[in-house]
């Protein structure tokens, strides 16, 4: 799992050959030079109207950390062909880790609704809050 990451929001295509190319384009916007991609595959059953997550395997775990550290840059990228604001890159988590993370996200959303003047983030398995102007 340390060499894998998950990319959410990538449109479904009928061609498996396109997937590594699409992932490569996304990673180009995050990090240069683009790390070597060993594989890219879709997870889950295909559903009409939704996009399945893409599991990407990179050559080194350090490359995964570098991509994850710079993944927030995707939200600021403007493109006419791809809406990068809807694409998210996350670590490859086990089922237990996903459940734990979802609970933290729910807690963070609740805090954001209660305290809109503060910024909330998840770090090291905890939700942190601080003033937006600091």
PDB file of C-alpha atoms in Angstrom, residues 9 24 36-37 40 45 49 58 71 77 79-80 89-90 94 100-101 116 127 133:
ATOM      1  CA  UNK A   9     -13.077  11.939  -9.884  1.00  0.00           C
ATOM      2  CA  UNK A  24       0.089  10.878 -16.079  1.00  0.00           C
ATOM      3  CA  UNK A  36       7.201   6.405 -13.060  1.00  0.00           C
ATOM      4  CA  UNK A  37       3.774   4.766 -13.025  1.00  0.00           C
ATOM      5  CA  UNK A  40      -3.245   2.085 -12.998  1.00  0.00           C
ATOM      6  CA  UNK A  45     -18.193  -2.055 -10.161  1.00  0.00           C
ATOM      7  CA  UNK A  49     -23.355   8.314 -14.024  1.00  0.00           C
ATOM      8  CA  UNK A  58       4.240   4.187  -8.378  1.00  0.00           C
ATOM      9  CA  UNK A  71      -2.066  17.137  -4.252  1.00  0.00           C
ATOM     10  CA  UNK A  77      -5.189  24.354 -11.836  1.00  0.00           C
ATOM     11  CA  UNK A  79      -7.861  23.728 -17.737  1.00  0.00           C
ATOM     12  CA  UNK A  80     -10.321  23.713 -20.606  1.00  0.00           C
ATOM     13  CA  UNK A  89      -5.682  12.256  -4.691  1.00  0.00           C
ATOM     14  CA  UNK A  90      -5.608  10.208  -1.488  1.00  0.00           C
ATOM     15  CA  UNK A  94      -7.343  -0.222   4.270  1.00  0.00           C
ATOM     16  CA  UNK A 100     -11.725   5.891  10.714  1.00  0.00           C
ATOM     17  CA  UNK A 101     -10.971   8.666   8.208  1.00  0.00           C
ATOM     18  CA  UNK A 116     -17.443  28.797  10.471  1.00  0.00           C
ATOM     19  CA  UNK A 127      -9.183  17.139  13.852  1.00  0.00           C
ATOM     20  CA  UNK A 133      -6.719  34.787   9.801  1.00  0.00           C
TER      21      UNK A 133
END
